[in-house]
Amino acid sequence: MSSVLAARGLTKRYGSFTAVHPLDLAVEQGEIYGFIGPNGAGKTTTIRMVLGLISPTAGSIEMFGEPLGPDRGALRRVGALVEEPAFWPYLSGRRNLEYLARAGGRTDDTRSRLRRIEEVLGTVGLAGVADRKVKAFSQGMRQRLGIAQALLGAPELLVLDEPTNGLDPTGMREVRSLVRGLADGGLSVLVSSHLLGEVESICDRVGVMAGGRLVAQGTPLALRGPSDRIVLDVGDVQRAIQLLAGLRGVEIVGDPAGTRLTLAIDGLSAADVNAAMVLGGVDVHAMIPVAASLDDAFHDLVKDDDVPR
Amino acid sequence: MFRVEIAKALRRRRTWMLALAIASVPVIMVVAFKLSPPSVPASADAPPFLAEIGRNGLFAALAGLAIVQPVLLSVAAGLVSGDAIAGEAQAGTLRYLLVRPVGRSRLVVAKYASGMAMLGALVVVTIVVGLVAGAMAFELGPLPTLSGTTLDMTDAIGRIIAAGLYMTVVLSGVVSIGMLISARTDNAAGATVAAVVITIVSQILDQIGSLRALHPFLPTHGWRGFTGLFRFPIDWAPMQDGVRVSLAYTCVFMALAVLSFRRRDVMS
């Protein structure tokens, strides 16, 4: 796999305050990389450095295998939504896209962007209302127009900073499935959020930022950490309880629910518990690891982060 | 980028209100002079040419330019320059232009060029409306110069156009100052007001005789030099000063604007 975006040692300092500590970040071809962390953790600063809006104090950025030069030419292959979408309110949605399509870039880029306007309006479901002035757009419509704008240049990398901000649950779900669909079509995505559910459900990999540092990186599954609770579904609950009482490093949590027991294990593996049951003559119908939610993992990671921004 | 800027400006109500305000000046003047022709010579502090309208419609265009320059055109210059970058920053559209990507130098230069084109268009509006209104209300005829000679119609209209061109060119200095302010802030209203204030204060200082030593360094120095076109022979010296000062300010402040904007962190 090749990285569409690779940042090394990316750092931003304002005087004595370090907004982003040296950070390595890579987005691989075709993946959705979730960038999560509380507000003020340095996500937006990092994204703005990647997009050339803020110059890094130190570090390097490679896009599509080449260093991002001072002309930021590689950005023509990138679509971006940075914080909230912004438009010229006195222009219609369609004309906003038209002017953005005409602005900058090479002539052939401009032509292909102009041709894509109707397509991207369709993709985000705004084709019917695009002639209204943007000042009359609802928050959800503006957000969708923002995504349309990001898709205008047929990007290979999509950078979405808080794309579901201000959306209702339906809107969030729509954006998530839109982004998932785009990634399935081969697009690479860097998406930031302070909402974890969002990241957990659509991302292939996640980086957690706190206090200007990337504190963890991995698949959502790996970040959850090993599960320390299991639910045991057995044939004879009373016998199982007796057997468990004789084991060290396992504890029953709460009351049994029907044939199910919830166990907290500490030092034993689920396999040890299973073996004890089978040897004691108890049928084990099911053994279900209870996933620690990414939310819990996240709060563990960022709980020491009290650096205000 | 230049064409996009012009297209955007033409779709803004603000642009048309400004054009309307400027177009109304020669019209109001003509109507006022038609309804109550000045019986006594205008007082000495009246703008030059104003008193002459009653005799010749050509003066409407020229007097329109003379009246529009110190106030409305100054405000327009502050607006197109002060709002140029800061307006995009405040609206949040600046970041979307830059990640397109539009080169930062290119954006500043395109904004400057489209602003100057807008100001040129406003000057054209003044001249055209002045000529039309003047022709409808009064006779158009040979134009007496300030030196007592007369210019035939074609020559006179040519010189009025030259006066408008000069006025536009010398706006470049204050527009460049406005561009620098605009490139350094996200506050569009503040940048606009600052640019307008600098333009107006500079014109006032340029009128104060005891500050003569300062005059060659004022960005609006020589602005009124277009009156030299209506002397015989033409008095070029003030206009040469004006163009020189304007170009110097343009070079320095546009260079600063581009450099400063290239280095700036865009947080908006």
PDB file of C-alpha atoms in Angstrom, chain A residues 20 85 100 141 274 281:
ATOM      1  CA  VAL A  20       1.003  20.417  17.543  1.00  0.00           C
ATOM      2  CA  PRO A  85     -18.340  25.115   4.723  1.00  0.00           C
ATOM      3  CA  LEU A 100     -14.802  27.720  -7.327  1.00  0.00           C
ATOM      4  CA  MET A 141     -27.779  21.966   2.663  1.00  0.00           C
ATOM      5  CA  ASN A 274     -14.065 -22.399  29.115  1.00  0.00           C
ATOM      6  CA  GLY A 281     -19.377 -30.851  33.243  1.00  0.00           C
TER       7      GLY A 281
END
